[in-house]
Amino acid sequence: MKSYTEKSLIDIDRILASKPEEVELHGDRLSVTEVLAVARQNTPVSFTSDKSVMIRIQSCYEHMMDDVRNGVPIYGCNTGYGGQASHVLVDGTPDERVALARAISEGIAHVDVSSGPLFGKDIIRGAMVIRINMLMRGVSAIRLSDLDIYREMLNKQITPLVNQYGGIGASGDLAHNCRVLDAARQLPGTKVWDAQGNVMEAMAALPAAGIPQLMLEPKAGLGFVNGDNFSTSLALLLAVDTLHAILLTSIVNAMVIEVLRGTDRSFHPMLGSLRPHAGQQEAASLFRYLLQGSRLAYQEMAGHKKRDKGVSVQDAYSLRCLSQFQGVNIEKIKVYLDQITVNANSVSDNPLWVPDDMATEGEKPWQWVSGGNFIAMHMVEVLDGLRKSITQAVKLNDRHLARMVAKHANNGLPANLSDKSAVTQCAFKGVQIQSGMLEVYSMALSMPISTLFGVHEEGNQDVTAHSLTSGIMGIENLRLLRYSIAQNLLAVSQAVDLRGGPRLLSPHTKPMYELVRSKVPYITKEQPLHNEIEVLYDTIVSGEAVKVARSQVFSDYI
């Protein structure tokens, strides 16, 4: 798969919008688009027909079973977990050893402790398809028939209810993966959503859908839970939603330049040539495109035009520095998508068995190896970075709203974007106050998590990632950004009307104004604006605003 850094954000969005008819799992080529399709569009999942993949899966399982029968001490197969790894249980006949190893495998249920608010179905479904893909590399000693139960759950839209709290991003997302496993095992008290969205006991819903009960073999319990696939799914979905939020924010940013009578000259190609960061150049190209044809923004690519007396000859930082400010986040989100893709196609598990083609010189193949591929450090860094980018967008929106409402900063717009009939001239003052709340809350939610780990689990987990903690904070921070965008869409559309209406807008920003006006009217007097904000927020969450951006705003962007 080609790197996302080779594509523009607009091209990436077009790729993400594609809808595969089926997602075939091989273990090493699952794309962000495919995870998105399974997670949010219920796209069917199938297994590869490549016999070499199936042979390796079966061979690894058989070698693990031979080790168990022969009494070879293997972490998580015939030992206790974590800090109890020295508790080795290899006594008895070969059959007794296998039976004991099965009981150990079933004992993994102790980590099913997740509680609190529920994750969305999309995060859970994304985590499930990524987990299957991670286990298909044939080094985890998991049977294909067990993976098929997860596949059937996805295809029949049986989704376990998984709570948010309980993971520390080391030994993978244990609690959350175990909830999915316990649903597949049809354990009492484990609940799922069925295809109609009803909450049911797993032990009733799965048989009704014709899905057999997963019976754990040795190692399978640990193999299904010991991975960072929930962190990967959350990072993937948050990255996609953040990308869309950045595109929407860019449209609003351009509209702000228009209503504040800014200039397109701040995005002159020379600036990017002299400071050739790819993101800065892409952002400048994006703003040149969005402002092209505007009769509000100064069209000065060929040279400065005369300003009225008292009007500044250069824009404020929050307008003039947009390509430099946004360019960094454009670059970062592409890198994040690449890192997520690597992680979704990696083996996140422990222990693993070394196949013939991966053995070191002199090493006998199919011996087990203990390592740390489950620790979610790459994903916590992605999630920390996404939260930072989100907060920067919230802060930028706050600065733009502050300039639009302030008479000394808005180049002739009325105070607080008030119509003449607003007696207090404070129409959008409350909106701007709330924008300040969103900014401060978002700042608190941008604090890095990867440096805050502690020592857990009998001292065994003394280096951890806490990726899901970062992700949970990211879900909330994204919510704030979406409200911030909704507020600014409402405000900038008000400013467009105060400037003379949409006929003066760029043809590329006009569709977003028209979307706003199809939902909420021009504000003529002081009134509560919470309903208008919620309506516009819903267009963002539902994807309607993104569809307008894709099909109308950026339809001819190259």
Coordinates of C-alpha atoms in Angstrom, one line a residue:
M1 CA 0.0 0.0 0.0
K2 CA 1.3 3.5 -0.9
S3 CA 2.0 5.9 1.9
Y4 CA -0.7 8.5 2.6
T5 CA 2.1 11.1 2.7
E6 CA 2.1 10.8 -1.1
K7 CA -1.5 12.0 -1.4
S8 CA -3.4 15.3 -0.6
L9 CA -6.0 15.4 2.1
I10 CA -8.7 15.8 -0.6
D11 CA -7.5 12.6 -2.4
I12 CA -7.3 10.7 0.9
D13 CA -10.9 11.8 1.7
R14 CA -12.0 10.5 -1.7
I15 CA -10.3 7.2 -1.1
L16 CA -11.9 6.9 2.4
A17 CA -15.3 7.5 0.7
S18 CA -15.0 4.5 -1.5
K19 CA -17.1 1.5 -0.5
P20 CA -15.6 -2.0 -1.1
E21 CA -18.2 -4.7 -1.6
E22 CA -16.3 -7.1 0.6
V23 CA -13.2 -7.0 2.8
E24 CA -10.9 -10.0 2.3
L25 CA -8.5 -10.6 5.2
H26 CA -4.9 -11.8 4.5
G27 CA -3.2 -10.6 7.7
D28 CA -0.9 -8.1 6.0
R29 CA -2.9 -5.8 3.6
L30 CA -5.9 -4.4 5.5
S31 CA -6.4 -0.7 4.6
V32 CA -7.9 2.2 6.6
T33 CA -10.7 2.3 4.0
E34 CA -11.5 -1.4 4.6
V35 CA -11.6 -1.0 8.4
L36 CA -13.8 2.0 8.0
A37 CA -16.2 0.0 5.7
V38 CA -16.5 -2.8 8.2
A39 CA -16.8 -0.5 11.2
R40 CA -19.4 1.9 9.8
Q41 CA -21.0 0.4 6.8
N42 CA -21.2 -3.3 7.9
T43 CA -19.3 -4.4 4.8
P44 CA -19.0 -8.3 4.8
V45 CA -15.7 -9.9 5.7
S46 CA -14.1 -13.0 4.1
F47 CA -10.9 -14.9 4.5
T48 CA -8.2 -15.1 1.8
S49 CA -8.1 -18.2 -0.4
D50 CA -4.3 -18.2 -0.2
K51 CA -3.5 -21.8 1.0
S52 CA -0.1 -20.8 2.4
V53 CA -1.9 -18.5 5.0
M54 CA -4.2 -21.3 6.1
I55 CA -1.3 -23.8 6.3
R56 CA 0.7 -21.5 8.5
I57 CA -2.2 -20.9 10.8
Q58 CA -2.8 -24.6 11.2
S59 CA 0.9 -25.5 11.5
C60 CA 1.4 -23.0 14.3
Y61 CA -1.6 -24.3 16.2
E62 CA -0.3 -27.9 15.9
H63 CA 3.2 -27.0 17.1
M64 CA 1.8 -25.2 20.1
M65 CA -0.4 -28.3 20.9
D66 CA 2.6 -30.5 20.6
D67 CA 4.6 -28.3 23.0
V68 CA 1.7 -28.4 25.5
R69 CA 1.4 -32.2 25.3
N70 CA 5.1 -32.5 25.8
G71 CA 5.1 -30.4 28.9
V72 CA 7.2 -27.5 27.4
P73 CA 6.7 -24.5 29.7
I74 CA 5.0 -21.8 27.6
Y75 CA 3.9 -18.5 29.0
G76 CA 0.1 -18.2 28.9
C77 CA -0.4 -21.8 27.8
N78 CA 0.6 -23.7 30.9
T79 CA 1.6 -20.9 33.2
G80 CA -0.1 -18.1 35.2
Y81 CA -0.5 -14.7 33.6
G82 CA 1.7 -11.6 34.0
G83 CA 3.3 -11.5 37.4
Q84 CA 2.3 -15.2 37.9
A85 CA 4.4 -16.4 35.0
S86 CA 6.5 -18.4 37.4
H87 CA 3.4 -20.5 38.3
V88 CA 4.1 -23.3 35.8
L89 CA 1.6 -26.2 35.4
V90 CA 3.0 -29.0 33.3
D91 CA 2.3 -32.1 35.4
G92 CA 0.3 -35.2 34.3
T93 CA -0.2 -37.1 31.1
P94 CA -0.3 -35.3 27.7
D95 CA -4.1 -35.3 27.8
E96 CA -4.1 -33.9 31.3
R97 CA -1.6 -31.2 30.3
V98 CA -3.9 -30.2 27.4
A99 CA -7.0 -30.1 29.7
L100 CA -5.1 -28.0 32.2
A101 CA -3.9 -25.6 29.5
R102 CA -7.5 -25.3 28.3
A103 CA -8.6 -24.3 31.8
I104 CA -5.8 -21.7 31.9
S105 CA -7.0 -20.4 28.6
E106 CA -10.5 -20.0 30.0
G107 CA -9.1 -18.3 33.1
I108 CA -8.3 -15.2 31.0
A109 CA -11.9 -14.2 31.8
H110 CA -10.5 -12.5 34.9
V111 CA -9.5 -9.4 32.8
D112 CA -13.1 -8.8 31.6
V113 CA -13.6 -5.8 33.9
S114 CA -14.3 -2.9 31.5
S115 CA -17.0 -0.6 32.9
G116 CA -18.3 3.0 32.5
P117 CA -19.6 4.5 29.2
L118 CA -19.9 2.3 26.2
F119 CA -17.7 2.6 23.1
G120 CA -19.5 3.1 19.9
K121 CA -20.3 0.1 17.7
D122 CA -17.9 1.4 15.0
I123 CA -14.9 1.3 17.4
I124 CA -15.8 -2.3 18.5
R125 CA -16.4 -3.6 15.0
G126 CA -13.2 -2.0 13.9
A127 CA -11.3 -3.6 16.8
M128 CA -12.8 -7.0 15.9
V129 CA -11.8 -6.9 12.2
I130 CA -8.3 -5.7 13.1
R131 CA -7.9 -8.5 15.7
I132 CA -8.8 -11.1 13.2
N133 CA -6.3 -9.6 10.7
M134 CA -3.6 -9.5 13.4
L135 CA -4.1 -13.2 14.2
M136 CA -4.1 -14.4 10.6
R137 CA -0.3 -14.1 10.3
G138 CA -0.2 -17.6 11.7
V139 CA 2.2 -17.2 14.6
S140 CA -0.3 -16.9 17.4
A141 CA -1.5 -20.5 17.5
I142 CA -5.1 -19.6 17.0
R143 CA -7.4 -21.8 14.9
L144 CA -9.1 -20.4 11.8
S145 CA -12.4 -21.9 13.0
D146 CA -12.2 -19.6 16.0
L147 CA -11.4 -16.5 13.9
D148 CA -14.4 -17.5 11.8
I149 CA -16.7 -17.0 14.8
Y150 CA -15.5 -13.4 15.0
R151 CA -16.0 -13.1 11.3
E152 CA -19.6 -14.4 11.5
M153 CA -20.3 -11.9 14.3
L154 CA -19.2 -9.1 12.1
N155 CA -21.1 -10.3 9.1
K156 CA -24.3 -10.9 11.1
Q157 CA -23.9 -7.6 12.9
I158 CA -23.7 -9.1 16.4
T159 CA -21.7 -6.5 18.3
P160 CA -20.6 -6.9 21.9
L161 CA -21.3 -4.1 24.4
V162 CA -17.8 -2.9 25.5
N163 CA -17.3 -0.3 28.1
Q164 CA -14.5 2.4 27.9
Y165 CA -12.7 2.1 31.2
G166 CA -10.2 -0.6 32.1
G167 CA -7.3 -0.6 29.7
I168 CA -3.7 0.6 30.2
G169 CA -2.4 -0.1 26.7
A170 CA 0.1 -2.8 27.8
S171 CA -0.5 -6.5 27.2
G172 CA -2.8 -4.9 24.7
D173 CA -6.4 -3.8 25.4
L174 CA -7.0 -6.8 27.7
A175 CA -10.4 -5.8 29.3
H176 CA -12.0 -4.7 26.1
N177 CA -10.8 -7.6 24.0
C178 CA -11.9 -10.0 26.7
R179 CA -15.5 -8.6 26.6
V180 CA -15.6 -9.5 22.9
L181 CA -14.2 -12.9 23.6
D182 CA -16.7 -13.5 26.3
A183 CA -19.5 -12.6 24.0
A184 CA -18.1 -15.2 21.4
R185 CA -17.9 -17.7 24.3
Q186 CA -21.6 -16.8 25.1
L187 CA -20.8 -16.4 28.8
P188 CA -23.8 -15.4 31.0
G189 CA -24.1 -11.7 31.6
T190 CA -22.3 -10.7 28.4
K191 CA -24.5 -8.5 26.2
V192 CA -24.5 -7.7 22.5
W193 CA -26.4 -5.6 20.1
D194 CA -28.1 -7.7 17.4
A195 CA -28.5 -6.6 13.8
Q196 CA -31.6 -4.6 14.7
G197 CA -29.9 -2.7 17.5
N198 CA -31.6 -4.6 20.3
V199 CA -29.5 -5.3 23.4
M200 CA -29.5 -9.1 24.1
E201 CA -27.6 -11.7 26.1
A202 CA -24.9 -13.1 24.0
M203 CA -25.9 -16.6 24.9
A204 CA -29.3 -15.9 23.2
A205 CA -28.3 -13.7 20.3
L206 CA -25.5 -15.7 18.9
P207 CA -27.4 -19.1 18.7
A208 CA -30.3 -17.2 17.2
A209 CA -28.0 -15.9 14.5
G210 CA -26.6 -19.4 13.9
I211 CA -23.2 -18.6 15.4
P212 CA -21.5 -21.4 17.3
Q213 CA -20.0 -21.0 20.8
L214 CA -16.3 -20.4 20.8
M215 CA -14.6 -23.1 22.9
L216 CA -11.1 -22.1 24.0
E217 CA -8.1 -24.2 23.2
P218 CA -4.7 -23.7 24.9
K219 CA -3.3 -20.2 24.2
A220 CA -6.5 -19.0 22.5
G221 CA -7.7 -17.0 25.6
L222 CA -4.5 -15.0 25.7
G223 CA -4.3 -14.8 21.9
F224 CA -7.7 -13.2 21.5
V225 CA -7.2 -10.5 24.2
N226 CA -3.4 -9.7 24.2
G227 CA -3.3 -7.0 21.5
D228 CA -3.7 -3.3 20.9
N229 CA -6.5 -3.6 18.3
F230 CA -9.0 -1.5 20.2
S231 CA -6.4 1.3 20.5
T232 CA -5.7 0.9 16.7
S233 CA -9.4 1.0 15.8
L234 CA -10.0 4.1 18.0
A235 CA -6.9 5.8 16.5
L236 CA -8.1 5.0 13.0
L237 CA -11.6 6.3 13.4
L238 CA -10.4 9.4 15.3
A239 CA -7.8 10.1 12.6
V240 CA -10.5 9.8 9.9
D241 CA -12.9 12.1 11.8
T242 CA -10.1 14.6 12.5
L243 CA -9.1 14.7 8.9
H244 CA -12.7 15.5 8.0
A245 CA -12.8 18.1 10.8
I246 CA -9.6 19.7 9.4
L247 CA -11.2 19.9 5.9
L248 CA -14.4 21.5 7.3
T249 CA -12.3 23.9 9.5
S250 CA -10.3 24.9 6.4
I251 CA -13.6 25.9 4.6
V252 CA -14.7 27.9 7.6
N253 CA -11.3 29.5 7.8
A254 CA -11.5 30.6 4.2
M255 CA -15.0 32.0 4.8
V256 CA -13.7 34.0 7.8
I257 CA -11.0 35.5 5.5
E258 CA -13.8 36.5 3.1
V259 CA -16.0 38.1 5.7
L260 CA -13.1 39.9 7.4
R261 CA -12.0 41.2 4.0
G262 CA -8.7 39.4 4.1
T263 CA -6.4 38.7 1.2
D264 CA -5.4 35.7 -0.8
R265 CA -1.8 37.0 -1.1
S266 CA -0.9 35.4 2.2
F267 CA -0.9 32.1 0.3
H268 CA 1.4 33.2 -2.5
P269 CA 3.3 30.1 -3.9
M270 CA 6.6 31.8 -3.3
L271 CA 6.2 31.4 0.5
G272 CA 6.0 27.7 0.2
S273 CA 8.9 27.6 -2.3
L274 CA 11.1 29.4 0.2
R275 CA 10.0 27.2 3.1
P276 CA 9.1 24.0 1.4
H277 CA 7.3 22.0 4.0
A278 CA 4.8 19.8 2.1
G279 CA 1.9 20.5 4.5
Q280 CA 2.4 24.3 4.3
Q281 CA 2.4 24.1 0.5
E282 CA -0.7 21.9 0.5
A283 CA -2.5 24.2 2.9
A284 CA -1.6 27.3 0.8
S285 CA -2.9 25.6 -2.3
L286 CA -6.1 24.7 -0.5
F287 CA -6.7 28.3 0.6
R288 CA -5.9 29.7 -2.8
Y289 CA -8.5 27.3 -4.2
L290 CA -11.2 28.1 -1.6
L291 CA -10.7 31.9 -2.0
Q292 CA -10.6 31.9 -5.8
G293 CA -13.4 34.1 -7.3
S294 CA -14.4 35.6 -3.9
R295 CA -15.6 39.2 -4.2
L296 CA -15.1 39.7 -0.4
A297 CA -11.5 38.6 0.0
Y298 CA -9.0 40.7 -1.8
Q299 CA -7.8 38.9 -5.0
E300 CA -4.2 40.0 -4.9
M301 CA -2.2 37.1 -6.2
A302 CA -0.9 39.5 -8.9
G303 CA -0.1 42.3 -6.5
H304 CA -1.5 44.4 -3.6
K305 CA -4.6 46.5 -4.1
K306 CA -5.3 49.9 -2.5
R307 CA -7.0 49.7 0.9
D308 CA -9.5 52.2 2.3
K309 CA -8.1 54.7 4.8
G310 CA -7.5 53.1 8.2
V311 CA -7.5 49.5 6.8
S312 CA -4.4 47.5 7.6
V313 CA -2.3 46.4 4.7
Q314 CA -1.7 43.0 6.2
D315 CA -3.9 40.5 7.9
A316 CA -3.7 39.3 11.5
Y317 CA -1.7 36.1 12.3
S318 CA -4.8 33.9 12.5
L319 CA -5.5 34.7 8.9
R320 CA -2.1 35.4 7.4
C321 CA -0.4 32.4 9.0
L322 CA -3.0 29.8 8.2
S323 CA -0.9 27.7 5.8
Q324 CA 2.0 27.6 8.3
F325 CA -0.4 26.8 11.2
Q326 CA -2.5 24.2 9.4
G327 CA 0.3 22.7 7.4
V328 CA 1.9 20.9 10.3
N329 CA -1.4 19.1 11.1
I330 CA -1.9 18.1 7.4
E331 CA 1.5 16.5 7.5
K332 CA 1.0 14.8 10.8
I333 CA -2.4 13.2 10.0
K334 CA -0.9 11.5 6.9
V335 CA 1.9 10.1 9.0
Y336 CA -0.6 8.9 11.6
L337 CA -2.6 7.1 8.9
D338 CA 0.5 5.3 7.8
Q339 CA 1.4 4.3 11.3
I340 CA -2.2 3.1 11.9
T341 CA -2.0 1.0 8.7
V342 CA 1.2 -0.6 9.9
N343 CA -0.3 -1.4 13.2
A344 CA -3.5 -2.9 11.8
N345 CA -1.4 -5.3 9.7
S346 CA 1.0 -6.2 12.5
V347 CA 1.0 -9.1 15.0
S348 CA 0.1 -7.7 18.4
D349 CA 0.2 -10.7 20.7
N350 CA 2.5 -12.7 23.1
P351 CA 3.8 -15.4 23.0
L352 CA 4.4 -16.1 19.4
W353 CA 5.9 -19.0 17.5
V354 CA 8.8 -18.6 15.0
P355 CA 8.0 -20.1 11.6
D356 CA 10.7 -21.5 9.2
D357 CA 11.2 -18.3 7.2
M358 CA 11.7 -16.2 10.3
A359 CA 14.1 -18.4 12.3
T360 CA 17.5 -17.0 13.1
E361 CA 20.7 -18.8 12.1
G362 CA 20.9 -22.1 14.0
E363 CA 17.4 -21.7 15.5
K364 CA 15.0 -24.6 15.3
P365 CA 11.7 -23.3 13.8
W366 CA 8.4 -23.2 15.7
Q367 CA 9.8 -22.5 19.1
W368 CA 7.9 -19.8 21.1
V369 CA 9.2 -16.4 21.8
S370 CA 8.1 -13.9 24.4
G371 CA 8.1 -10.2 23.5
G372 CA 6.2 -6.9 23.7
N373 CA 4.4 -6.4 20.4
F374 CA 1.2 -5.8 22.4
I375 CA 2.3 -2.5 23.9
A376 CA 0.4 0.3 22.3
M377 CA 3.1 3.0 22.2
H378 CA 2.7 3.9 18.5
M379 CA -1.0 4.2 18.9
V380 CA -0.8 6.4 22.1
E381 CA 1.5 8.7 20.2
V382 CA -0.9 8.9 17.3
L383 CA -3.8 9.6 19.7
D384 CA -1.9 12.2 21.7
G385 CA -1.0 13.9 18.4
L386 CA -4.5 13.9 17.2
R387 CA -5.8 15.5 20.4
K388 CA -3.1 18.2 20.0
S389 CA -4.2 18.9 16.4
I390 CA -7.8 19.0 17.5
T391 CA -7.1 21.5 20.2
Q392 CA -5.1 23.7 17.8
A393 CA -8.2 23.8 15.5
V394 CA -10.4 24.7 18.4
K395 CA -8.1 27.5 19.4
L396 CA -8.0 28.8 15.8
N397 CA -11.8 28.8 15.6
D398 CA -12.0 30.8 18.8
R399 CA -9.6 33.4 17.5
H400 CA -11.6 33.7 14.3
L401 CA -14.9 34.1 16.2
A402 CA -13.3 36.7 18.4
R403 CA -12.3 38.7 15.4
M404 CA -15.7 38.4 13.7
V405 CA -17.7 39.7 16.7
A406 CA -15.3 42.6 17.7
K407 CA -15.9 45.9 15.9
H408 CA -12.3 46.9 16.3
A409 CA -11.1 43.8 14.5
N410 CA -13.7 42.8 11.9
N411 CA -13.3 45.5 9.2
G412 CA -16.7 47.1 9.5
L413 CA -19.1 44.3 10.6
P414 CA -21.5 45.3 13.3
A415 CA -20.7 44.4 16.9
N416 CA -21.4 40.7 17.7
L417 CA -22.6 40.2 14.2
S418 CA -25.9 41.8 15.2
D419 CA -28.7 42.9 12.8
K420 CA -29.9 46.4 13.2
S421 CA -33.0 45.1 14.9
A422 CA -31.0 43.6 17.8
V423 CA -31.5 46.2 20.5
T424 CA -28.5 45.3 22.6
Q425 CA -26.2 44.6 19.6
C426 CA -25.1 41.4 21.4
A427 CA -26.5 38.7 19.2
F428 CA -23.5 36.4 19.1
K429 CA -21.9 37.4 22.4
G430 CA -23.1 34.2 24.1
V431 CA -21.7 32.1 21.2
Q432 CA -18.3 33.8 21.6
I433 CA -18.3 33.2 25.4
Q434 CA -19.1 29.5 24.9
S435 CA -16.2 29.4 22.3
G436 CA -13.9 30.3 25.2
M437 CA -15.2 27.5 27.3
L438 CA -14.6 25.0 24.4
E439 CA -11.0 26.3 24.0
V440 CA -10.1 25.9 27.7
Y441 CA -11.7 22.5 27.9
S442 CA -10.0 21.4 24.7
M443 CA -6.6 22.6 26.1
A444 CA -7.1 20.4 29.1
L445 CA -7.9 17.4 26.8
S446 CA -4.7 17.9 24.8
M447 CA -2.4 16.9 27.7
P448 CA 0.0 14.1 26.6
I449 CA -0.8 10.7 28.1
S450 CA 2.2 8.7 26.9
T451 CA 4.4 10.2 29.6
L452 CA 2.0 9.5 32.5
F453 CA 2.3 5.8 32.9
G454 CA 2.6 4.0 36.2
V455 CA 3.6 0.6 37.5
H456 CA 0.8 -2.0 37.5
E457 CA -0.1 -5.7 37.9
E458 CA 2.3 -7.0 40.6
G459 CA 5.0 -4.8 39.2
N460 CA 5.1 -6.8 35.9
Q461 CA 3.6 -4.0 33.8
D462 CA 6.1 -1.3 34.7
V463 CA 6.1 0.3 31.2
T464 CA 2.7 1.0 29.8
A465 CA 1.0 3.1 27.1
H466 CA -2.5 4.0 28.3
S467 CA -3.5 4.5 24.7
L468 CA -7.2 4.0 25.3
T469 CA -7.1 6.8 28.0
S470 CA -5.7 9.1 25.3
G471 CA -8.4 7.8 22.9
I472 CA -11.3 8.4 25.3
M473 CA -10.0 11.9 25.8
G474 CA -9.8 12.2 22.0
I475 CA -13.4 11.3 21.5
E476 CA -14.4 14.1 23.8
N477 CA -12.0 16.6 22.2
L478 CA -13.4 15.8 18.8
R479 CA -16.8 16.5 20.1
L480 CA -15.6 20.0 21.2
L481 CA -14.1 20.6 17.8
R482 CA -17.3 19.7 16.0
Y483 CA -19.2 22.1 18.2
S484 CA -16.6 24.8 17.6
I485 CA -17.0 24.3 13.8
A486 CA -20.8 24.4 14.2
Q487 CA -20.6 27.7 16.1
N488 CA -18.3 29.3 13.5
L489 CA -20.4 28.1 10.6
L490 CA -23.4 29.8 12.2
A491 CA -21.4 33.0 12.8
V492 CA -19.6 33.2 9.5
S493 CA -22.9 32.6 7.6
Q494 CA -24.4 35.5 9.6
A495 CA -21.4 37.6 8.6
V496 CA -21.8 36.7 4.9
D497 CA -25.4 38.1 5.0
L498 CA -24.2 41.2 6.8
R499 CA -21.6 41.7 4.1
G500 CA -24.2 41.5 1.3
G501 CA -25.1 37.9 0.8
P502 CA -23.7 34.7 -0.8
R503 CA -23.4 36.3 -4.3
L504 CA -20.1 37.8 -3.0
L505 CA -18.7 34.5 -1.8
S506 CA -16.2 32.3 -3.7
P507 CA -18.0 29.6 -5.7
H508 CA -16.0 27.1 -3.6
T509 CA -17.2 28.3 -0.2
K510 CA -20.8 29.1 -1.2
P511 CA -22.0 25.5 -1.0
M512 CA -21.2 25.4 2.7
Y513 CA -23.1 28.7 3.3
E514 CA -26.0 27.2 1.4
L515 CA -26.0 24.1 3.7
V516 CA -26.1 26.3 6.8
R517 CA -29.0 28.3 5.4
S518 CA -30.9 25.2 4.5
K519 CA -30.8 24.3 8.2
V520 CA -30.9 27.7 10.1
P521 CA -32.1 31.2 9.2
Y522 CA -30.3 34.5 9.4
I523 CA -30.5 35.8 13.0
T524 CA -32.4 39.1 13.2
K525 CA -32.5 39.7 16.9
E526 CA -31.3 38.4 20.3
Q527 CA -32.4 34.9 20.8
P528 CA -31.3 31.5 22.1
L529 CA -28.9 29.9 19.6
H530 CA -28.4 26.5 21.1
N531 CA -30.9 24.8 18.8
E532 CA -29.1 26.3 15.7
I533 CA -25.7 25.1 17.0
E534 CA -27.1 21.6 17.6
V535 CA -28.6 21.4 14.2
L536 CA -25.3 22.3 12.5
Y537 CA -23.4 20.0 14.8
D538 CA -25.7 17.2 13.6
T539 CA -24.7 17.9 10.0
I540 CA -21.1 17.3 11.0
V541 CA -21.7 14.2 13.0
S542 CA -24.0 12.6 10.4
G543 CA -21.4 13.3 7.6
E544 CA -23.8 15.6 5.7
A545 CA -21.3 18.5 5.9
V546 CA -18.4 16.3 4.8
K547 CA -20.5 15.1 1.8
V548 CA -21.1 18.7 0.8
A549 CA -17.4 19.5 1.1
R550 CA -16.5 16.4 -1.0
S551 CA -19.1 16.7 -3.7
Q552 CA -19.5 20.5 -4.0
V553 CA -16.7 22.5 -2.3
F554 CA -13.8 20.3 -3.4
S555 CA -15.4 18.7 -6.5
D556 CA -12.9 20.1 -8.9
Y557 CA -9.9 20.4 -6.6
I558 CA -6.8 18.8 -8.1

